[in-house]
Amino acid sequence: MKTGEALPPLEIGEITRELITEYSRVSKDPNPMHTDEALAQQMGYPTVFAQGMLGMAFLSRHITTIAGVGKLRRIKVRFKTMTWPGERITCRATVTAVEEQAGKRLVYCDIQTENQHGEPKVVGSATFET
């Protein structure tokens, strides 16, 4: 891996209401904005939306798939825009630096989830060991 290299993307696919509801259940996120259509609309949103942490989970899975289990050293993200049901999500990572540190090779990346139109949803950085 070298600086500037785009790592293989991870195609998540379509975000469904069922996926959002199931993530609410397993993450114990009781926020009804993710599951209650009427409430989301009452609050001014067109529909329910995915949890930001779901996007972070996708990015963690992406880097773990590339680096291997136990190799992710750091991940930091911010939630840029909402992810809506029906959007198709892809995870992307680009190497920003590679260095040796204490006998280990560390790879630093910019990471993001994006929809089918290339609109970033969750953006951040990650560091993993190779």
N, CA and C atoms as an extended XYZ file, in Angstrom:
390
Properties=species:S:1:pos:R:3:atomname:S:1:resname:S:1:resid:I:1 pbc="F F F"
N         0.845       -1.181        0.000 N   MET     1
C         0.000        0.000        0.000 CA  MET     1
C         0.883        1.234        0.000 C   MET     1
N         0.427        2.227       -0.751 N   LYS     2
C         1.219        3.448       -0.832 CA  LYS     2
C         0.306        4.674       -0.760 C   LYS     2
N         0.889        5.799       -0.399 N   THR     3
C         0.139        7.044       -0.276 CA  THR     3
C        -0.566        7.370       -1.592 C   THR     3
N        -1.846        7.734       -1.472 N   GLY     4
C        -2.658        8.073       -2.630 CA  GLY     4
C        -3.425        6.897       -3.213 C   GLY     4
N        -3.117        5.706       -2.770 N   GLU     5
C        -3.773        4.516       -3.300 CA  GLU     5
C        -5.214        4.413       -2.790 C   GLU     5
N        -6.132        4.180       -3.716 N   ALA     6
C        -7.517        3.898       -3.344 CA  ALA     6
C        -7.611        2.405       -3.050 C   ALA     6
N        -8.071        2.076       -1.874 N   LEU     7
C        -8.210        0.673       -1.492 CA  LEU     7
C        -9.507        0.118       -2.088 C   LEU     7
N        -9.608       -1.199       -2.201 N   PRO     8
C       -10.824       -1.770       -2.791 CA  PRO     8
C       -12.072       -1.317       -2.011 C   PRO     8
N       -13.105       -0.876       -2.721 N   PRO     9
C       -14.323       -0.426       -2.029 CA  PRO     9
C       -15.113       -1.609       -1.482 C   PRO     9
N       -16.003       -1.313       -0.566 N   LEU    10
C       -16.940       -2.311       -0.047 CA  LEU    10
C       -18.345       -1.850       -0.396 C   LEU    10
N       -19.018       -2.625       -1.236 N   GLU    11
C       -20.392       -2.318       -1.636 CA  GLU    11
C       -21.332       -2.850       -0.562 C   GLU    11
N       -21.986       -1.961        0.148 N   ILE    12
C       -22.951       -2.364        1.164 CA  ILE    12
C       -24.285       -2.698        0.509 C   ILE    12
N       -24.684       -1.898       -0.442 N   GLY    13
C       -25.949       -2.105       -1.121 CA  GLY    13
C       -27.033       -1.201       -0.568 C   GLY    13
N       -28.274       -1.576       -0.827 N   GLU    14
C       -29.410       -0.733       -0.464 CA  GLU    14
C       -29.665       -0.736        1.037 C   GLU    14
N       -29.892        0.459        1.554 N   ILE    15
C       -30.271        0.616        2.957 CA  ILE    15
C       -31.789        0.489        3.025 C   ILE    15
N       -32.253       -0.509        3.727 N   THR    16
C       -33.686       -0.760        3.837 CA  THR    16
C       -34.198       -0.315        5.204 C   THR    16
N       -35.486       -0.101        5.286 N   ARG    17
C       -36.115        0.208        6.572 CA  ARG    17
C       -35.911       -0.946        7.552 C   ARG    17
N       -35.940       -2.159        7.024 N   GLU    18
C       -35.736       -3.335        7.888 CA  GLU    18
C       -34.339       -3.329        8.493 C   GLU    18
N       -33.331       -2.967        7.702 N   LEU    19
C       -31.962       -2.892        8.210 CA  LEU    19
C       -31.859       -1.819        9.296 C   LEU    19
N       -32.456       -0.668        9.058 N   ILE    20
C       -32.427        0.424       10.033 CA  ILE    20
C       -33.111       -0.019       11.326 C   ILE    20
N       -34.272       -0.663       11.208 N   THR    21
C       -34.999       -1.134       12.391 CA  THR    21
C       -34.198       -2.186       13.144 C   THR    21
N       -33.602       -3.114       12.420 N   GLU    22
C       -32.807       -4.163       13.068 CA  GLU    22
C       -31.582       -3.565       13.763 C   GLU    22
N       -30.941       -2.584       13.133 N   TYR    23
C       -29.794       -1.939       13.784 CA  TYR    23
C       -30.246       -1.216       15.057 C   TYR    23
N       -31.408       -0.588       15.039 N   SER    24
C       -31.947        0.041       16.250 CA  SER    24
C       -32.096       -0.991       17.356 C   SER    24
N       -32.589       -2.164       16.986 N   ARG    25
C       -32.807       -3.214       17.985 CA  ARG    25
C       -31.487       -3.727       18.566 C   ARG    25
N       -30.555       -4.107       17.701 N   VAL    26
C       -29.318       -4.719       18.201 CA  VAL    26
C       -28.389       -3.716       18.872 C   VAL    26
N       -28.469       -2.449       18.477 N   SER    27
C       -27.607       -1.432       19.097 CA  SER    27
C       -28.272       -0.799       20.319 C   SER    27
N       -29.530       -1.205       20.558 N   LYS    28
C       -30.307       -0.661       21.676 CA  LYS    28
C       -30.440        0.856       21.572 C   LYS    28
N       -30.640        1.309       20.327 N   ASP    29
C       -30.855        2.734       20.050 CA  ASP    29
C       -32.360        2.977       19.992 C   ASP    29
N       -32.943        3.558       21.040 N   PRO    30
C       -34.400        3.702       21.086 CA  PRO    30
C       -34.944        4.924       20.344 C   PRO    30
N       -34.089        5.691       19.673 N   ASN    31
C       -34.543        6.912       19.013 CA  ASN    31
C       -35.595        6.580       17.956 C   ASN    31
N       -36.846        7.017       18.159 N   PRO    32
C       -37.913        6.664       17.218 CA  PRO    32
C       -37.776        7.341       15.849 C   PRO    32
N       -36.886        8.298       15.711 N   MET    33
C       -36.676        8.944       14.405 CA  MET    33
C       -36.180        7.934       13.360 C   MET    33
N       -35.642        6.811       13.843 N   HIS    34
C       -35.128        5.788       12.936 CA  HIS    34
C       -36.175        4.737       12.585 C   HIS    34
N       -37.268        4.709       13.322 N   THR    35
C       -38.229        3.621       13.123 CA  THR    35
C       -39.676        4.076       12.966 C   THR    35
N       -39.986        5.282       13.373 N   ASP    36
C       -41.374        5.760       13.369 CA  ASP    36
C       -41.566        6.778       12.241 C   ASP    36
N       -42.126        6.300       11.146 N   GLU    37
C       -42.318        7.124        9.949 CA  GLU    37
C       -43.113        8.397       10.252 C   GLU    37
N       -44.220        8.245       10.965 N   ALA    38
C       -45.093        9.391       11.262 CA  ALA    38
C       -44.350       10.439       12.090 C   ALA    38
N       -43.599       10.003       13.079 N   LEU    39
C       -42.857       10.944       13.915 CA  LEU    39
C       -41.776       11.652       13.101 C   LEU    39
N       -41.047       10.909       12.280 N   ALA    40
C       -40.000       11.516       11.454 CA  ALA    40
C       -40.598       12.598       10.561 C   ALA    40
N       -41.742       12.308        9.963 N   GLN    41
C       -42.392       13.296        9.099 CA  GLN    41
C       -42.906       14.484        9.912 C   GLN    41
N       -43.433       14.204       11.091 N   GLN    42
C       -43.908       15.279       11.966 CA  GLN    42
C       -42.755       16.216       12.349 C   GLN    42
N       -41.548       15.676       12.437 N   MET    43
C       -40.372       16.474       12.795 CA  MET    43
C       -39.734       17.144       11.575 C   MET    43
N       -40.355       16.981       10.399 N   GLY    44
C       -39.886       17.683        9.213 CA  GLY    44
C       -39.012       16.880        8.267 C   GLY    44
N       -38.811       15.604        8.549 N   TYR    45
C       -38.016       14.746        7.670 CA  TYR    45
C       -38.945       14.037        6.694 C   TYR    45
N       -38.452       13.687        5.521 N   PRO    46
C       -39.322       13.004        4.565 CA  PRO    46
C       -39.673       11.573        4.990 C   PRO    46
N       -38.824       10.984        5.800 N   THR    47
C       -39.017        9.599        6.248 CA  THR    47
C       -38.029        9.320        7.378 C   THR    47
N       -37.990        8.080        7.833 N   VAL    48
C       -36.985        7.675        8.814 CA  VAL    48
C       -35.616        7.725        8.139 C   VAL    48
N       -34.546        7.651        8.938 N   PHE    49
C       -33.197        7.677        8.381 CA  PHE    49
C       -32.296        6.766        9.194 C   PHE    49
N       -31.201        6.358        8.576 N   ALA    50
C       -30.270        5.430        9.216 CA  ALA    50
C       -29.474        6.128       10.314 C   ALA    50
N       -29.080        5.362       11.284 N   GLN    51
C       -28.239        5.850       12.369 CA  GLN    51
C       -26.837        6.159       11.825 C   GLN    51
N       -26.250        7.238       12.324 N   GLY    52
C       -24.871        7.541       11.942 CA  GLY    52
C       -23.927        6.410       12.317 C   GLY    52
N       -24.194        5.790       13.449 N   MET    53
C       -23.327        4.695       13.902 CA  MET    53
C       -23.404        3.477       12.983 C   MET    53
N       -24.499        3.333       12.239 N   LEU    54
C       -24.567        2.255       11.258 CA  LEU    54
C       -23.525        2.489       10.175 C   LEU    54
N       -23.391        3.737        9.735 N   GLY    55
C       -22.351        4.072        8.757 CA  GLY    55
C       -20.961        3.815        9.296 C   GLY    55
N       -20.751        4.145       10.575 N   MET    56
C       -19.449        3.877       11.189 CA  MET    56
C       -19.194        2.371       11.256 C   MET    56
N       -20.225        1.607       11.537 N   ALA    57
C       -20.074        0.145       11.567 CA  ALA    57
C       -19.672       -0.383       10.188 C   ALA    57
N       -20.280        0.162        9.143 N   PHE    58
C       -19.909       -0.240        7.785 CA  PHE    58
C       -18.433        0.060        7.514 C   PHE    58
N       -17.981        1.249        7.933 N   LEU    59
C       -16.584        1.624        7.710 CA  LEU    59
C       -15.635        0.738        8.513 C   LEU    59
N       -15.995        0.407        9.735 N   SER    60
C       -15.172       -0.506       10.542 CA  SER    60
C       -15.070       -1.869        9.866 C   SER    60
N       -16.188       -2.347        9.345 N   ARG    61
C       -16.192       -3.623        8.619 CA  ARG    61
C       -15.308       -3.535        7.380 C   ARG    61
N       -15.386       -2.413        6.665 N   HIS    62
C       -14.581       -2.229        5.462 CA  HIS    62
C       -13.088       -2.344        5.783 C   HIS    62
N       -12.631       -1.588        6.765 N   ILE    63
C       -11.207       -1.604        7.110 CA  ILE    63
C       -10.792       -2.958        7.670 C   ILE    63
N       -11.645       -3.579        8.462 N   THR    64
C       -11.328       -4.902        9.007 CA  THR    64
C       -11.232       -5.937        7.891 C   THR    64
N       -12.067       -5.811        6.868 N   THR    65
C       -11.988       -6.710        5.717 CA  THR    65
C       -10.652       -6.550        4.997 C   THR    65
N       -10.173       -5.331        4.883 N   ILE    66
C        -8.901       -5.061        4.202 CA  ILE    66
C        -7.714       -5.490        5.057 C   ILE    66
N        -7.722       -5.083        6.340 N   ALA    67
C        -6.553       -5.266        7.201 CA  ALA    67
C        -6.540       -6.599        7.940 C   ALA    67
N        -7.714       -7.107        8.254 N   GLY    68
C        -7.814       -8.326        9.049 CA  GLY    68
C        -8.305       -8.018       10.453 C   GLY    68
N        -8.870       -9.015       11.075 N   VAL    69
C        -9.409       -8.874       12.427 CA  VAL    69
C        -8.274       -8.529       13.394 C   VAL    69
N        -8.521       -7.546       14.236 N   GLY    70
C        -7.541       -7.150       15.243 CA  GLY    70
C        -6.503       -6.165       14.765 C   GLY    70
N        -6.596       -5.702       13.525 N   LYS    71
C        -5.586       -4.803       12.958 CA  LYS    71
C        -6.003       -3.335       12.946 C   LYS    71
N        -7.289       -3.047       13.123 N   LEU    72
C        -7.763       -1.661       13.160 CA  LEU    72
C        -7.276       -1.025       14.453 C   LEU    72
N        -6.534        0.068       14.338 N   ARG    73
C        -5.966        0.726       15.512 CA  ARG    73
C        -6.726        1.978       15.923 C   ARG    73
N        -7.325        2.652       14.947 N   ARG    74
C        -8.028        3.909       15.248 CA  ARG    74
C        -9.032        4.181       14.140 C   ARG    74
N       -10.185        4.680       14.543 N   ILE    75
C       -11.169        5.140       13.579 CA  ILE    75
C       -11.842        6.367       14.171 C   ILE    75
N       -11.993        7.382       13.343 N   LYS    76
C       -12.609        8.628       13.777 CA  LYS    76
C       -13.494        9.107       12.631 C   LYS    76
N       -14.761        9.378       12.935 N   VAL    77
C       -15.681        9.791       11.875 CA  VAL    77
C       -16.549       10.950       12.341 C   VAL    77
N       -17.175       11.576       11.347 N   ARG    78
C       -18.239       12.540       11.622 CA  ARG    78
C       -19.362       12.241       10.647 C   ARG    78
N       -20.544       12.544       11.086 N   PHE    79
C       -21.726       12.263       10.292 CA  PHE    79
C       -22.035       13.498        9.464 C   PHE    79
N       -21.834       13.384        8.158 N   LYS    80
C       -21.936       14.539        7.274 CA  LYS    80
C       -23.370       14.790        6.799 C   LYS    80
N       -24.031       13.782        6.289 N   THR    81
C       -25.415       13.912        5.838 CA  THR    81
C       -26.169       12.633        6.176 C   THR    81
N       -27.470       12.735        6.224 N   MET    82
C       -28.296       11.584        6.577 CA  MET    82
C       -28.309       10.550        5.465 C   MET    82
N       -28.437        9.313        5.883 N   THR    83
C       -28.574        8.197        4.959 CA  THR    83
C       -30.029        7.751        4.993 C   THR    83
N       -30.655        7.750        3.822 N   TRP    84
C       -32.088        7.484        3.700 CA  TRP    84
C       -32.349        6.075        3.184 C   TRP    84
N       -33.492        5.500        3.554 N   PRO    85
C       -33.872        4.214        2.967 CA  PRO    85
C       -33.884        4.322        1.441 C   PRO    85
N       -33.411        3.274        0.799 N   GLY    86
C       -33.358        3.247       -0.661 CA  GLY    86
C       -32.018        3.664       -1.236 C   GLY    86
N       -31.201        4.366       -0.443 N   GLU    87
C       -29.875        4.724       -0.948 CA  GLU    87
C       -29.001        3.473       -0.978 C   GLU    87
N       -28.105        3.440       -1.958 N   ARG    88
C       -27.140        2.345       -2.080 CA  ARG    88
C       -25.796        2.869       -1.585 C   ARG    88
N       -25.251        2.215       -0.585 N   ILE    89
C       -24.056        2.710        0.100 CA  ILE    89
C       -22.820        1.905       -0.289 C   ILE    89
N       -21.739        2.638       -0.500 N   THR    90
C       -20.420        2.066       -0.755 CA  THR    90
C       -19.441        2.689        0.228 C   THR    90
N       -18.541        1.876        0.760 N   CYS    91
C       -17.462        2.364        1.624 CA  CYS    91
C       -16.202        2.526        0.788 C   CYS    91
N       -15.497        3.632        1.019 N   ARG    92
C       -14.255        3.906        0.291 CA  ARG    92
C       -13.152        4.298        1.271 C   ARG    92
N       -11.922        3.982        0.891 N   ALA    93
C       -10.752        4.343        1.692 CA  ALA    93
C        -9.603        4.688        0.757 C   ALA    93
N        -8.885        5.760        1.097 N   THR    94
C        -7.707        6.179        0.336 CA  THR    94
C        -6.546        6.331        1.307 C   THR    94
N        -5.422        5.730        0.986 N   VAL    95
C        -4.237        5.785        1.846 CA  VAL    95
C        -3.683        7.207        1.853 C   VAL    95
N        -3.482        7.754        3.051 N   THR    96
C        -2.900        9.094        3.177 CA  THR    96
C        -1.444        9.047        3.637 C   THR    96
N        -1.044        7.944        4.280 N   ALA    97
C         0.344        7.802        4.728 CA  ALA    97
C         0.592        6.349        5.124 C   ALA    97
N         1.850        5.949        5.034 N   VAL    98
C         2.291        4.640        5.509 CA  VAL    98
C         3.581        4.882        6.268 C   VAL    98
N         3.680        4.314        7.468 N   GLU    99
C         4.908        4.515        8.245 CA  GLU    99
C         5.212        3.312        9.117 C   GLU    99
N         6.477        3.190        9.456 N   GLU   100
C         6.923        2.178       10.410 CA  GLU   100
C         6.942        2.824       11.788 C   GLU   100
N         6.414        2.101       12.771 N   GLN   101
C         6.376        2.638       14.131 CA  GLN   101
C         6.506        1.473       15.101 C   GLN   101
N         7.557        1.482       15.892 N   ALA   102
C         7.814        0.428       16.877 CA  ALA   102
C         7.791       -0.958       16.225 C   ALA   102
N         8.400       -1.040       15.032 N   GLY   103
C         8.482       -2.317       14.345 CA  GLY   103
C         7.209       -2.752       13.645 C   GLY   103
N         6.229       -1.881       13.599 N   LYS   104
C         4.966       -2.214       12.945 CA  LYS   104
C         4.725       -1.247       11.794 C   LYS   104
N         4.082       -1.745       10.747 N   ARG   105
C         3.743       -0.912        9.599 CA  ARG   105
C         2.305       -0.421        9.772 C   ARG   105
N         2.154        0.900        9.827 N   LEU   106
C         0.845        1.508       10.005 CA  LEU   106
C         0.401        2.191        8.710 C   LEU   106
N        -0.860        2.004        8.379 N   VAL   107
C        -1.455        2.618        7.200 CA  VAL   107
C        -2.538        3.572        7.680 C   VAL   107
N        -2.456        4.815        7.223 N   TYR   108
C        -3.434        5.854        7.563 CA  TYR   108
C        -4.300        6.094        6.334 C   TYR   108
N        -5.612        6.210        6.546 N   CYS   109
C        -6.545        6.364        5.422 CA  CYS   109
C        -7.589        7.423        5.711 C   CYS   109
N        -8.043        8.076        4.650 N   ASP   110
C        -9.303        8.814        4.679 CA  ASP   110
C       -10.367        7.801        4.298 C   ASP   110
N       -11.494        7.834        5.001 N   ILE   111
C       -12.559        6.871        4.768 CA  ILE   111
C       -13.891        7.592        4.618 C   ILE   111
N       -14.829        6.948        3.930 N   GLN   112
C       -16.175        7.509        3.850 CA  GLN   112
C       -17.161        6.477        3.345 C   GLN   112
N       -18.421        6.679        3.734 N   THR   113
C       -19.514        6.004        3.054 CA  THR   113
C       -20.082        7.030        2.094 C   THR   113
N       -20.590        6.541        0.989 N   GLU   114
C       -21.227        7.438        0.022 CA  GLU   114
C       -22.396        6.715       -0.620 C   GLU   114
N       -23.349        7.507       -1.115 N   ASN   115
C       -24.496        6.899       -1.795 CA  ASN   115
C       -24.180        6.688       -3.274 C   ASN   115
N       -25.162        6.222       -4.006 N   GLN   116
C       -24.986        5.891       -5.422 CA  GLN   116
C       -24.672        7.106       -6.282 C   GLN   116
N       -24.863        8.300       -5.750 N   HIS   117
C       -24.552        9.530       -6.479 CA  HIS   117
C       -23.197       10.114       -6.073 C   HIS   117
N       -22.462        9.390       -5.226 N   GLY   118
C       -21.165        9.862       -4.762 CA  GLY   118
C       -21.243       10.857       -3.623 C   GLY   118
N       -22.424       11.054       -3.039 N   GLU   119
C       -22.597       11.998       -1.932 CA  GLU   119
C       -22.069       11.377       -0.639 C   GLU   119
N       -21.062       11.989       -0.001 N   PRO   120
C       -20.535       11.455        1.254 CA  PRO   120
C       -21.586       11.511        2.359 C   PRO   120
N       -21.615       10.460        3.157 N   LYS   121
C       -22.563       10.354        4.264 CA  LYS   121
C       -21.833       10.380        5.606 C   LYS   121
N       -20.895        9.464        5.789 N   VAL   122
C       -20.056        9.407        6.986 CA  VAL   122
C       -18.621        9.522        6.499 C   VAL   122
N       -17.861       10.464        7.047 N   VAL   123
C       -16.484       10.689        6.605 CA  VAL   123
C       -15.544       10.653        7.808 C   VAL   123
N       -14.287       10.299        7.558 N   GLY   124
C       -13.346       10.272        8.666 CA  GLY   124
C       -12.001        9.730        8.263 C   GLY   124
N       -11.349        9.128        9.252 N   SER   125
C       -10.020        8.573        9.040 CA  SER   125
C        -9.879        7.281        9.849 C   SER   125
N        -8.953        6.471        9.394 N   ALA   126
C        -8.677        5.210       10.079 CA  ALA   126
C        -7.190        4.904       10.005 C   ALA   126
N        -6.727        4.167       10.987 N   THR   127
C        -5.355        3.692       11.006 CA  THR   127
C        -5.410        2.193       11.256 C   THR   127
N        -4.668        1.450       10.449 N   PHE   128
C        -4.593        0.015       10.686 CA  PHE   128
C        -3.175       -0.483       10.502 C   PHE   128
N        -2.917       -1.653       11.072 N   GLU   129
C        -1.609       -2.274       11.015 CA  GLU   129
C        -1.602       -3.341        9.929 C   GLU   129
N        -0.483       -3.418        9.215 N   THR   130
C        -0.366       -4.499        8.213 CA  THR   130
C         0.723       -5.464        8.611 C   THR   130
